[in-house]
Short mmCIF file of C-alpha atoms and ligand atoms in Angstrom, two decimals:
data_model
loop_
_atom_site.label_atom_id
_atom_site.label_comp_id
_atom_site.label_asym_id
_atom_site.label_seq_id
_atom_site.Cartn_x
_atom_site.Cartn_y
_atom_site.Cartn_z
CA MET A 1 -84.59 -80.39 -222.83
CA SER A 2 -88.09 -81.46 -223.38
CA ILE A 3 -91.38 -81.38 -221.39
CA GLU A 4 -91.16 -85.25 -221.25
CA GLN A 5 -88.17 -84.86 -219.09
CA VAL A 6 -89.94 -82.42 -216.79
CA GLU A 7 -92.72 -84.92 -216.53
CA ALA A 8 -90.36 -87.64 -215.76
CA TYR A 9 -89.09 -85.48 -212.84
CA LEU A 10 -92.69 -85.28 -211.58
CA GLU A 11 -93.08 -89.06 -211.65
CA LYS A 12 -89.86 -89.58 -209.80
CA ARG A 13 -90.68 -87.08 -207.10
CA ARG A 14 -94.34 -88.04 -206.40
CA ARG A 15 -93.70 -89.15 -202.87
CA ASP A 16 -91.42 -86.28 -202.00
CA PHE A 17 -93.98 -83.76 -203.21
CA GLU A 18 -96.63 -85.32 -201.03
CA ASP A 19 -94.26 -85.41 -197.96
CA ARG A 20 -93.36 -81.84 -198.48
CA LEU A 21 -97.08 -80.85 -198.72
CA LYS A 22 -97.74 -82.68 -195.51
CA GLU A 23 -95.00 -80.76 -193.77
CA LEU A 24 -96.66 -77.48 -194.81
CA LEU A 25 -100.10 -78.86 -193.64
CA ARG A 26 -98.66 -79.63 -190.22
CA ILE A 27 -98.16 -75.96 -189.64
CA PRO A 28 -101.36 -74.50 -188.14
CA SER A 29 -101.26 -71.26 -189.95
CA VAL A 30 -104.65 -70.01 -188.78
CA SER A 31 -104.59 -66.37 -189.72
CA ALA A 32 -107.67 -65.36 -187.64
CA GLN A 33 -106.25 -66.57 -184.35
CA PRO A 34 -103.52 -64.44 -182.76
CA ASP A 35 -102.30 -67.52 -180.83
CA HIS A 36 -101.19 -68.92 -184.12
CA ASP A 37 -99.30 -65.86 -185.39
CA GLU A 38 -95.99 -67.62 -184.87
CA ASP A 39 -97.21 -70.68 -186.81
CA THR A 40 -98.57 -68.44 -189.61
CA ARG A 41 -95.21 -66.96 -189.91
CA ARG A 42 -93.54 -70.35 -190.03
CA ALA A 43 -95.80 -71.23 -193.07
CA ALA A 44 -94.57 -68.11 -194.76
CA LEU A 45 -90.98 -69.04 -194.14
CA PHE A 46 -91.69 -72.57 -195.41
CA VAL A 47 -93.09 -71.19 -198.66
CA ARG A 48 -90.12 -68.71 -199.03
CA ASP A 49 -87.51 -71.36 -198.35
CA ASP A 50 -89.31 -73.87 -200.73
CA LEU A 51 -89.08 -71.25 -203.50
CA ARG A 52 -85.41 -70.64 -202.74
CA ALA A 53 -84.62 -74.34 -202.75
CA SER A 54 -86.04 -74.45 -206.26
CA GLY A 55 -83.89 -71.47 -207.41
CA ILE A 56 -86.45 -68.60 -207.17
CA ALA A 57 -85.31 -65.33 -205.47
CA ALA A 58 -87.86 -65.09 -202.79
CA GLU A 59 -88.42 -62.89 -199.69
CA LEU A 60 -90.91 -62.09 -196.91
CA ILE A 61 -92.66 -58.75 -197.14
CA GLU A 62 -93.75 -57.65 -193.59
CA THR A 63 -97.29 -56.12 -193.22
CA LYS A 64 -99.08 -55.05 -190.09
CA ARG A 65 -100.12 -58.64 -189.64
CA HIS A 66 -99.11 -61.70 -191.56
CA PRO A 67 -96.15 -61.46 -194.06
CA ILE A 68 -96.56 -61.87 -197.82
CA VAL A 69 -94.17 -64.15 -199.67
CA TYR A 70 -92.89 -62.74 -202.90
CA GLY A 71 -90.63 -64.35 -205.40
CA GLU A 72 -89.65 -64.00 -209.02
CA LYS A 73 -87.67 -65.36 -211.93
CA LEU A 74 -87.69 -63.06 -214.90
CA ASP A 75 -85.15 -64.36 -217.26
CA SER A 76 -87.29 -65.27 -220.27
CA PRO A 77 -87.09 -61.92 -222.34
CA GLY A 78 -89.77 -61.72 -224.97
CA ARG A 79 -91.89 -64.32 -223.29
CA PRO A 80 -95.15 -63.72 -221.23
CA THR A 81 -95.12 -63.14 -217.46
CA ILE A 82 -97.41 -64.72 -215.00
CA LEU A 83 -98.09 -63.85 -211.53
CA ILE A 84 -99.01 -66.97 -209.38
CA TYR A 85 -101.20 -66.02 -206.45
CA GLY A 86 -102.12 -68.32 -203.48
CA HIS A 87 -102.53 -68.24 -199.70
CA TYR A 88 -100.74 -70.06 -197.00
CA ASP A 89 -103.13 -69.16 -194.26
CA VAL A 90 -106.05 -71.47 -193.26
CA GLN A 91 -109.41 -71.22 -191.67
CA PRO A 92 -109.83 -72.17 -187.95
CA ALA A 93 -110.19 -75.97 -187.59
CA GLU A 94 -112.88 -75.73 -184.84
CA PRO A 95 -115.05 -77.41 -183.96
CA LEU A 96 -112.66 -80.28 -183.59
CA GLU A 97 -115.10 -82.93 -182.59
CA PRO A 98 -116.21 -83.99 -186.16
CA TRP A 99 -112.74 -84.35 -187.43
CA LEU A 100 -111.91 -88.13 -188.00
CA SER A 101 -108.11 -87.32 -187.86
CA PRO A 102 -106.60 -84.31 -186.24
CA PRO A 103 -106.73 -81.18 -188.61
CA PHE A 104 -103.02 -80.54 -188.57
CA GLU A 105 -101.85 -84.13 -188.84
CA PRO A 106 -102.36 -84.71 -192.55
CA THR A 107 -103.73 -88.28 -192.97
CA GLU A 108 -104.39 -90.25 -196.18
CA ARG A 109 -107.66 -92.15 -196.64
CA ASP A 110 -108.89 -93.49 -199.91
CA GLY A 111 -106.51 -91.53 -202.02
CA ASN A 112 -107.36 -88.25 -200.30
CA LEU A 113 -105.28 -86.20 -197.98
CA TYR A 114 -107.19 -84.89 -195.07
CA ALA A 115 -106.06 -81.75 -193.28
CA ARG A 116 -107.07 -78.16 -192.60
CA GLY A 117 -105.80 -76.26 -195.76
CA ALA A 118 -105.45 -79.47 -197.84
CA THR A 119 -107.42 -77.92 -200.70
CA ASP A 120 -107.80 -74.32 -199.47
CA ASP A 121 -105.25 -73.37 -200.40
CA LYS A 122 -102.02 -75.04 -199.47
CA GLY A 123 -102.35 -78.16 -201.63
CA GLN A 124 -103.68 -76.18 -204.60
CA MET A 125 -101.11 -73.38 -204.29
CA PHE A 126 -98.23 -75.96 -203.75
CA THR A 127 -98.89 -77.52 -207.26
CA HIS A 128 -97.41 -74.40 -208.90
CA LEU A 129 -94.49 -74.35 -206.60
CA LYS A 130 -93.68 -77.89 -207.59
CA ALA A 131 -94.12 -77.21 -211.25
CA ILE A 132 -91.67 -74.39 -210.88
CA GLU A 133 -89.29 -76.84 -209.05
CA ALA A 134 -89.59 -79.35 -211.84
CA TRP A 135 -88.74 -76.97 -214.64
CA LEU A 136 -85.77 -75.40 -212.78
CA LYS A 137 -84.40 -78.77 -211.51
CA THR A 138 -84.67 -80.30 -214.96
CA THR A 139 -83.93 -77.59 -217.41
CA GLY A 140 -82.27 -74.93 -215.17
CA GLY A 141 -84.77 -72.37 -216.35
CA LEU A 142 -88.49 -71.51 -216.80
CA PRO A 143 -90.03 -71.16 -220.24
CA ILE A 144 -91.87 -67.96 -219.17
CA ASN A 145 -91.33 -65.27 -216.60
CA VAL A 146 -92.85 -66.03 -213.29
CA LYS A 147 -93.73 -63.99 -210.25
CA VAL A 148 -95.13 -65.61 -207.08
CA LEU A 149 -97.31 -63.88 -204.53
CA ILE A 150 -98.49 -66.02 -201.60
CA GLU A 151 -100.30 -64.20 -198.89
CA GLY A 152 -101.36 -65.00 -195.26
CA GLU A 153 -104.59 -63.14 -194.84
CA GLU A 154 -106.97 -64.44 -197.46
CA GLU A 155 -109.15 -66.18 -194.92
CA ILE A 156 -109.54 -62.97 -192.85
CA GLY A 157 -110.23 -60.71 -195.80
CA GLY A 158 -107.04 -58.68 -194.98
CA GLU A 159 -106.54 -55.19 -196.20
CA ASN A 160 -102.66 -55.50 -196.23
CA LEU A 161 -102.63 -57.32 -199.52
CA GLU A 162 -104.92 -54.81 -201.06
CA GLU A 163 -102.52 -52.11 -200.03
CA PHE A 164 -99.51 -54.04 -201.38
CA VAL A 165 -101.21 -54.58 -204.84
CA SER A 166 -102.33 -50.97 -205.04
CA LYS A 167 -98.82 -49.75 -204.21
CA ASN A 168 -96.80 -52.03 -206.43
CA PRO A 169 -98.41 -52.26 -209.90
CA GLN A 170 -94.97 -52.20 -211.53
CA LYS A 171 -93.63 -55.01 -209.28
CA LEU A 172 -96.60 -57.18 -209.99
CA ALA A 173 -97.10 -56.19 -213.68
CA CYS A 174 -97.88 -59.41 -215.67
CA ASP A 175 -99.76 -60.78 -218.56
CA TYR A 176 -102.02 -63.10 -216.60
CA VAL A 177 -102.56 -63.97 -212.84
CA VAL A 178 -102.73 -67.76 -212.17
CA VAL A 179 -104.75 -68.85 -209.18
CA SER A 180 -105.70 -72.26 -208.08
CA ASP A 181 -108.15 -71.79 -205.27
CA THR A 182 -111.39 -73.06 -206.68
CA SER A 183 -112.84 -76.42 -207.57
CA GLN A 184 -113.29 -78.74 -210.62
CA PHE A 185 -116.90 -79.11 -211.84
CA ALA A 186 -116.87 -82.73 -210.66
CA PRO A 187 -114.52 -85.69 -210.45
CA GLY A 188 -113.21 -86.27 -214.00
CA ALA A 189 -114.55 -82.84 -215.09
CA PRO A 190 -111.85 -80.27 -214.69
CA ALA A 191 -112.89 -76.66 -215.05
CA ILE A 192 -111.80 -73.10 -215.79
CA THR A 193 -113.73 -70.70 -213.53
CA TYR A 194 -114.61 -67.39 -215.28
CA GLY A 195 -116.75 -65.94 -212.62
CA LEU A 196 -116.62 -65.40 -208.83
CA LYS A 197 -119.14 -63.76 -206.53
CA GLY A 198 -118.46 -60.66 -204.53
CA LEU A 199 -119.17 -60.36 -200.91
CA ALA A 200 -120.72 -57.73 -198.50
CA TYR A 201 -120.48 -59.00 -194.90
CA TYR A 202 -122.06 -57.23 -191.95
CA GLU A 203 -122.69 -57.79 -188.29
CA LEU A 204 -126.00 -56.35 -187.08
CA ILE A 205 -126.18 -55.79 -183.42
CA VAL A 206 -129.55 -54.93 -181.70
CA HIS A 207 -129.58 -53.34 -178.22
CA GLY A 208 -132.45 -53.00 -175.74
CA ALA A 209 -132.63 -52.37 -172.09
CA ARG A 210 -129.61 -51.48 -170.02
CA SER A 211 -129.22 -55.05 -168.78
CA ASP A 212 -130.79 -58.55 -169.08
CA LEU A 213 -134.24 -58.69 -167.38
CA HIS A 214 -136.70 -61.17 -165.89
CA SER A 215 -138.79 -62.15 -168.93
CA GLY A 216 -141.85 -62.54 -166.80
CA MET A 217 -141.62 -59.24 -164.95
CA TYR A 218 -140.65 -57.20 -168.04
CA GLY A 219 -141.81 -59.37 -171.06
CA GLY A 220 -144.52 -57.75 -173.02
CA ALA A 221 -143.54 -54.36 -171.86
CA VAL A 222 -139.99 -53.95 -173.00
CA ALA A 223 -138.65 -54.57 -176.47
CA ASN A 224 -136.77 -57.82 -176.88
CA PRO A 225 -133.52 -57.48 -178.99
CA CYS A 226 -133.78 -61.22 -180.06
CA ASN A 227 -137.38 -60.77 -181.34
CA ALA A 228 -136.54 -57.38 -183.00
CA LEU A 229 -133.44 -58.90 -184.79
CA SER A 230 -135.84 -61.77 -185.93
CA VAL A 231 -138.15 -59.31 -187.42
CA ILE A 232 -135.34 -57.54 -189.29
CA LEU A 233 -133.88 -60.79 -190.56
CA ALA A 234 -137.21 -62.14 -191.68
CA SER A 235 -137.78 -59.05 -193.67
CA LEU A 236 -134.74 -59.49 -195.89
CA LYS A 237 -136.26 -62.23 -198.13
CA GLY A 238 -139.67 -63.15 -199.54
CA SER A 239 -141.16 -66.61 -199.71
CA ASP A 240 -140.13 -66.58 -203.43
CA GLY A 241 -136.48 -66.22 -202.45
CA ARG A 242 -136.19 -62.73 -203.60
CA ILE A 243 -134.18 -60.39 -201.58
CA LEU A 244 -136.58 -57.48 -200.50
CA ILE A 245 -134.21 -54.68 -200.09
CA ASP A 246 -135.15 -51.77 -202.28
CA GLY A 247 -132.89 -51.35 -205.20
CA PHE A 248 -130.84 -54.56 -204.39
CA TYR A 249 -131.29 -55.99 -207.92
CA ASP A 250 -130.91 -52.71 -209.78
CA ALA A 251 -127.21 -53.30 -210.91
CA VAL A 252 -127.52 -57.13 -211.38
CA ARG A 253 -126.48 -58.10 -214.85
CA PRO A 254 -129.24 -60.52 -216.18
CA LEU A 255 -128.04 -63.95 -217.19
CA ALA A 256 -127.60 -64.15 -220.94
CA ASP A 257 -129.47 -66.77 -222.92
CA TRP A 258 -126.24 -68.32 -224.08
CA GLU A 259 -124.93 -68.63 -220.50
CA ARG A 260 -128.11 -70.27 -219.25
CA ALA A 261 -127.93 -72.72 -222.06
CA GLN A 262 -124.32 -73.45 -221.25
CA PHE A 263 -125.10 -73.99 -217.57
CA ALA A 264 -128.05 -76.26 -218.49
CA ALA A 265 -125.81 -78.36 -220.72
CA LEU A 266 -123.44 -79.34 -217.66
CA PRO A 267 -123.95 -82.76 -216.43
CA PHE A 268 -125.76 -81.82 -213.08
CA SER A 269 -128.52 -83.56 -211.35
CA GLU A 270 -130.43 -81.46 -208.78
CA GLU A 271 -131.66 -84.69 -207.25
CA VAL A 272 -128.22 -86.14 -206.72
CA PHE A 273 -127.02 -82.79 -205.47
CA ARG A 274 -130.03 -82.60 -203.01
CA ALA A 275 -129.48 -86.08 -201.66
CA SER A 276 -125.78 -85.55 -201.19
CA LEU A 277 -126.41 -82.60 -198.85
CA GLY A 278 -129.11 -84.51 -196.82
CA VAL A 279 -131.74 -81.81 -197.41
CA THR A 280 -135.43 -82.32 -197.97
CA GLU A 281 -135.57 -80.01 -200.89
CA LEU A 282 -133.63 -77.34 -202.76
CA VAL A 283 -134.74 -73.74 -202.39
CA GLY A 284 -133.84 -70.37 -203.78
CA GLU A 285 -134.87 -67.59 -205.93
CA ALA A 286 -137.88 -68.46 -208.06
CA GLY A 287 -137.31 -68.68 -211.88
CA TYR A 288 -133.75 -69.89 -211.62
CA THR A 289 -132.08 -73.36 -211.63
CA THR A 290 -129.76 -74.48 -208.75
CA ILE A 291 -126.64 -73.81 -210.86
CA GLU A 292 -127.89 -70.30 -211.80
CA ARG A 293 -128.70 -69.58 -208.12
CA LYS A 294 -125.27 -70.80 -206.99
CA TRP A 295 -123.16 -69.10 -209.64
CA ALA A 296 -124.90 -66.08 -211.05
CA ARG A 297 -127.64 -64.73 -208.74
CA PRO A 298 -127.01 -62.67 -205.62
CA THR A 299 -127.85 -64.23 -202.18
CA CYS A 300 -128.39 -63.31 -198.54
CA ASP A 301 -127.47 -65.60 -195.76
CA VAL A 302 -127.25 -65.34 -191.96
CA ASN A 303 -123.78 -66.74 -190.98
CA GLY A 304 -124.28 -66.62 -187.33
CA LEU A 305 -126.71 -65.57 -184.60
CA TYR A 306 -126.31 -64.76 -180.95
CA GLY A 307 -128.28 -63.39 -178.04
CA GLY A 308 -130.03 -64.50 -174.99
CA TYR A 309 -129.32 -67.66 -173.05
CA GLN A 310 -127.25 -70.33 -174.70
CA GLY A 311 -126.36 -72.61 -171.80
CA PRO A 312 -128.05 -75.97 -170.80
CA GLY A 313 -131.57 -75.86 -169.55
CA PRO A 314 -133.98 -72.95 -169.54
CA LYS A 315 -133.38 -69.48 -168.33
CA THR A 316 -136.26 -67.03 -168.44
CA VAL A 317 -134.41 -63.94 -169.48
CA LEU A 318 -135.20 -61.03 -171.59
CA PRO A 319 -131.85 -60.28 -173.22
CA CYS A 320 -130.46 -56.79 -173.64
CA LYS A 321 -128.59 -57.56 -176.72
CA ALA A 322 -128.74 -59.77 -179.91
CA GLY A 323 -126.50 -59.95 -182.99
CA ALA A 324 -126.38 -61.50 -186.37
CA LYS A 325 -123.50 -62.08 -188.87
CA LEU A 326 -124.91 -61.90 -192.30
CA SER A 327 -123.59 -61.71 -195.82
CA PHE A 328 -124.64 -60.94 -199.38
CA ARG A 329 -122.94 -62.69 -202.13
CA LEU A 330 -122.91 -60.36 -205.07
CA VAL A 331 -122.81 -60.64 -208.78
CA PRO A 332 -121.72 -58.26 -211.52
CA ASP A 333 -122.28 -55.31 -211.51
CA GLN A 334 -123.39 -54.94 -207.95
CA ASP A 335 -121.21 -52.45 -205.98
CA PRO A 336 -120.52 -53.37 -202.34
CA SER A 337 -120.63 -49.76 -201.09
CA THR A 338 -124.02 -49.26 -202.68
CA ILE A 339 -125.26 -52.37 -201.13
CA ARG A 340 -124.07 -51.11 -197.75
CA GLU A 341 -126.32 -48.04 -198.17
CA LEU A 342 -129.35 -50.09 -199.30
CA PHE A 343 -128.91 -52.49 -196.43
CA GLN A 344 -128.62 -49.62 -193.91
CA ASN A 345 -131.79 -48.02 -195.47
CA HIS A 346 -133.64 -51.16 -195.16
CA VAL A 347 -132.83 -51.81 -191.50
CA ARG A 348 -133.76 -48.30 -190.69
CA LYS A 349 -137.08 -48.85 -192.29
CA VAL A 350 -137.96 -52.13 -190.73
CA CYS A 351 -136.41 -52.01 -187.26
CA PRO A 352 -139.16 -52.36 -184.70
CA PRO A 353 -139.51 -49.61 -182.00
CA GLY A 354 -137.90 -49.81 -178.67
CA VAL A 355 -134.35 -50.96 -179.67
CA THR A 356 -131.34 -49.52 -181.22
CA TYR A 357 -128.83 -51.12 -183.57
CA GLU A 358 -125.38 -50.74 -185.03
CA ILE A 359 -123.96 -52.28 -188.30
CA ILE A 360 -120.37 -53.31 -188.37
CA ASP A 361 -118.71 -53.89 -191.68
CA HIS A 362 -116.54 -57.09 -192.13
CA SER A 363 -115.51 -57.40 -195.73
CA GLY A 364 -116.44 -56.16 -199.11
CA ALA A 365 -115.45 -57.26 -202.55
CA ALA A 366 -116.98 -56.85 -206.00
CA ALA A 367 -117.73 -59.93 -208.12
CA VAL A 368 -115.47 -60.75 -211.09
CA LEU A 369 -115.98 -62.10 -214.53
CA VAL A 370 -113.03 -62.92 -216.78
CA SER A 371 -112.77 -63.30 -220.52
CA VAL A 372 -113.14 -66.87 -221.70
CA ASP A 373 -111.42 -66.40 -225.01
CA SER A 374 -108.07 -64.84 -224.21
CA PRO A 375 -104.96 -66.59 -225.41
CA GLY A 376 -104.20 -67.31 -221.69
CA VAL A 377 -107.48 -69.28 -221.30
CA LYS A 378 -106.71 -71.24 -224.48
CA ALA A 379 -103.27 -72.09 -223.19
CA ALA A 380 -104.73 -73.06 -219.85
CA SER A 381 -107.30 -75.34 -221.59
CA ARG A 382 -104.58 -77.23 -223.38
CA ALA A 383 -102.53 -77.42 -220.16
CA ILE A 384 -105.55 -78.81 -218.28
CA GLU A 385 -106.09 -81.35 -221.04
CA ALA A 386 -102.52 -82.44 -220.74
CA GLY A 387 -102.57 -82.71 -216.95
CA PHE A 388 -106.09 -84.20 -216.36
CA GLY A 389 -106.54 -86.10 -219.69
CA LYS A 390 -109.72 -84.15 -220.25
CA ALA A 391 -110.54 -80.62 -221.65
CA PRO A 392 -112.00 -78.25 -219.03
CA VAL A 393 -115.54 -77.12 -218.81
CA PHE A 394 -116.18 -73.42 -218.24
CA ILE A 395 -117.91 -72.60 -214.92
CA ARG A 396 -118.62 -69.88 -212.50
CA GLU A 397 -118.55 -70.21 -208.65
CA GLY A 398 -120.35 -68.90 -205.67
CA GLY A 399 -117.22 -68.27 -203.54
CA SER A 400 -115.19 -65.06 -203.41
CA ILE A 401 -111.45 -64.37 -203.89
CA PRO A 402 -111.42 -60.65 -203.18
CA VAL A 403 -107.95 -59.98 -204.64
CA VAL A 404 -108.98 -61.12 -208.09
CA GLY A 405 -110.92 -57.96 -208.57
CA LEU A 406 -108.05 -55.93 -207.49
CA PHE A 407 -105.79 -57.75 -210.02
CA LYS A 408 -108.25 -56.39 -212.66
CA THR A 409 -108.64 -52.87 -211.46
CA LYS A 410 -105.08 -52.27 -210.30
CA LEU A 411 -102.93 -54.35 -212.70
CA GLY A 412 -105.45 -54.41 -215.51
CA VAL A 413 -105.01 -58.08 -216.04
CA ASP A 414 -107.39 -61.18 -216.05
CA THR A 415 -106.91 -64.04 -213.74
CA LEU A 416 -106.81 -67.74 -214.82
CA LEU A 417 -108.82 -69.46 -212.13
CA LEU A 418 -107.58 -73.03 -212.43
CA GLY A 419 -109.15 -74.95 -209.58
CA TRP A 420 -107.90 -78.52 -208.80
CA GLY A 421 -110.29 -79.06 -205.77
CA GLN A 422 -113.56 -80.98 -205.72
CA ASN A 423 -116.92 -79.66 -204.51
CA ASP A 424 -116.95 -82.06 -201.61
CA ASP A 425 -113.56 -81.09 -200.25
CA ASN A 426 -115.25 -79.50 -197.22
CA LEU A 427 -113.13 -76.40 -197.26
CA HIS A 428 -113.79 -74.35 -194.15
CA GLY A 429 -115.50 -77.36 -192.56
CA PRO A 430 -114.31 -80.42 -190.70
CA ASN A 431 -112.42 -83.22 -192.56
CA GLU A 432 -111.10 -80.99 -195.32
CA LYS A 433 -109.49 -83.02 -198.04
CA PHE A 434 -107.62 -82.79 -201.28
CA ASN A 435 -107.45 -85.72 -203.69
CA LEU A 436 -103.88 -86.77 -204.18
CA ALA A 437 -104.35 -87.72 -207.86
CA ASP A 438 -105.71 -84.27 -208.45
CA PHE A 439 -102.64 -82.88 -206.62
CA HIS A 440 -100.28 -84.59 -209.08
CA ARG A 441 -102.59 -83.83 -212.04
CA GLY A 442 -102.54 -80.12 -211.01
CA ILE A 443 -98.74 -80.12 -210.88
CA ARG A 444 -98.70 -81.56 -214.29
CA ALA A 445 -101.10 -79.17 -215.73
CA SER A 446 -99.01 -76.33 -214.25
CA VAL A 447 -95.86 -77.67 -215.91
CA HIS A 448 -97.79 -77.63 -219.22
CA LEU A 449 -99.22 -74.21 -218.54
CA PHE A 450 -95.79 -72.66 -218.56
CA ALA A 451 -94.98 -74.36 -221.77
CA GLU A 452 -98.34 -73.48 -223.43
CA LEU A 453 -97.97 -69.83 -222.45
CA ALA A 454 -94.45 -69.76 -223.75
CA LYS A 455 -95.96 -70.32 -227.27
CA ASP A 456 -97.75 -66.97 -226.95
CA ARG A 457 -96.21 -63.53 -227.30
CA PRO A 458 -96.70 -61.46 -224.29
CA GLU A 459 -99.55 -58.81 -224.37
CA SER A 460 -96.96 -56.03 -223.96
CA ALA A 461 -95.11 -57.15 -227.16
CA ARG A 462 -98.33 -57.16 -229.33
N1 BES B 501 -110.97 -70.72 -201.94
C1 BES B 501 -111.97 -69.95 -201.46
C2 BES B 501 -112.93 -69.27 -202.36
C3 BES B 501 -113.84 -70.29 -203.20
C4 BES B 501 -114.30 -71.37 -202.60
C5 BES B 501 -113.98 -70.08 -204.50
C6 BES B 501 -115.11 -72.18 -203.34
C7 BES B 501 -114.68 -70.92 -205.29
C8 BES B 501 -115.31 -71.92 -204.73
C9 BES B 501 -111.38 -68.76 -200.56
O1 BES B 501 -110.33 -69.19 -199.80
C10 BES B 501 -112.46 -68.27 -199.62
O2 BES B 501 -112.73 -69.07 -198.74
N2 BES B 501 -112.78 -67.10 -199.77
C11 BES B 501 -113.78 -66.42 -198.86
C12 BES B 501 -113.56 -65.00 -199.06
C13 BES B 501 -113.90 -64.16 -197.72
C14 BES B 501 -113.06 -64.64 -196.52
C15 BES B 501 -113.60 -62.76 -197.92
C16 BES B 501 -115.18 -66.82 -199.10
O3 BES B 501 -115.61 -67.04 -200.36
O4 BES B 501 -116.03 -66.98 -198.21
ZN1 ZN B 502 -111.09 -70.27 -197.99
#
């Protein structure tokens, strides 16, 4: 049996693969919303049953919240083992108003499939499931050993997977983890991602008087939590884009000259990028290019703000409470728990008098960098070339996939980040999409990845 026959299977099944993906996309598996807990479970069952239909022994592993799907086929002794990781949960679709077609009714327009989860991560994750199916239905076996781990809490930074990975290093042991949950560099420029940012996410709540007050009667005499919060937030960054928290940059690994040169050599126009976003100019940390800021420099952003009167028309109120959700994207070698301390010290120092505050931790993850010259990366490059007709470029990304750090620390393995998405896929936003040609190219690349990795001896046999 040859890989050509596996590829012929892909051609024959194109429509069916699309239809199955649409079925999965119709399930509103929004992990954050308890109203959707049943749907989220249905998505897990869909993934389990899809694996079973292909001939993979798969089961649901219950957690305190959303189940993990685990499957394996380990009958290629002496060959490498990969662990395919992905997630079947999605971000909330709200606000619904900007969606041109309903988020859970997958709709094709201009060669793209629009739906919540299309690119993040159902469509991307599904490429590997279909590659498995193609190998098994064509040849009856897989050229390498495959473990599959698809979780349902990625979008809520769930701790249940962390616990599962920590407690099951033997079960999950592998030579490489394979993840498709990132993007290509550009259309026609597939990429291997070798760096992801970490994340430190907080909610800062400022409290003032016992209750809301008349702003004329009390204003000027009583501290206003909205004003105080603004003072704190404004103190976080200088006009040169530098974060002003003492010690914040201490552990930041400086960009190497070779890496700056490599970033600069990528075909990227700051002007096209600016115009595509509809902003008047690009801003950020002085002394760095846009790509460097996006991929390799730490950032600080307010993700949400509340406090005071939000209804129509004016209300002259002096609010008793204000809050901000804010996050730091971290780079190697910043440690999320150190950042927590530094942030706390900073707020203590700058918080104006007359208010109190609390800091709630939402999620923390360290940044990751993976080797770019492992045999796995070389195999993945050849596979991408076969699937996409073009060799990949090597990039970093500003997003985070917290479990990738755990795969390194708990299992001691590198992750191959093979993203099939595009930068304008609008993940987490309205009108999320996934290009259908990329979907099929991704499946083809995955089919080739298995074959390319089979040419290597496993790490354990070296
Ligand atoms: N697929 C994304 C991560 C991503 C996006 C990587 C773009 C590279 C480029 C993932 O599903 C995600 O959204 N992660 C969250 C992590 C958070 C919820 C802990 C993120 O980055 O905000
Ligand atoms: Zn996401």
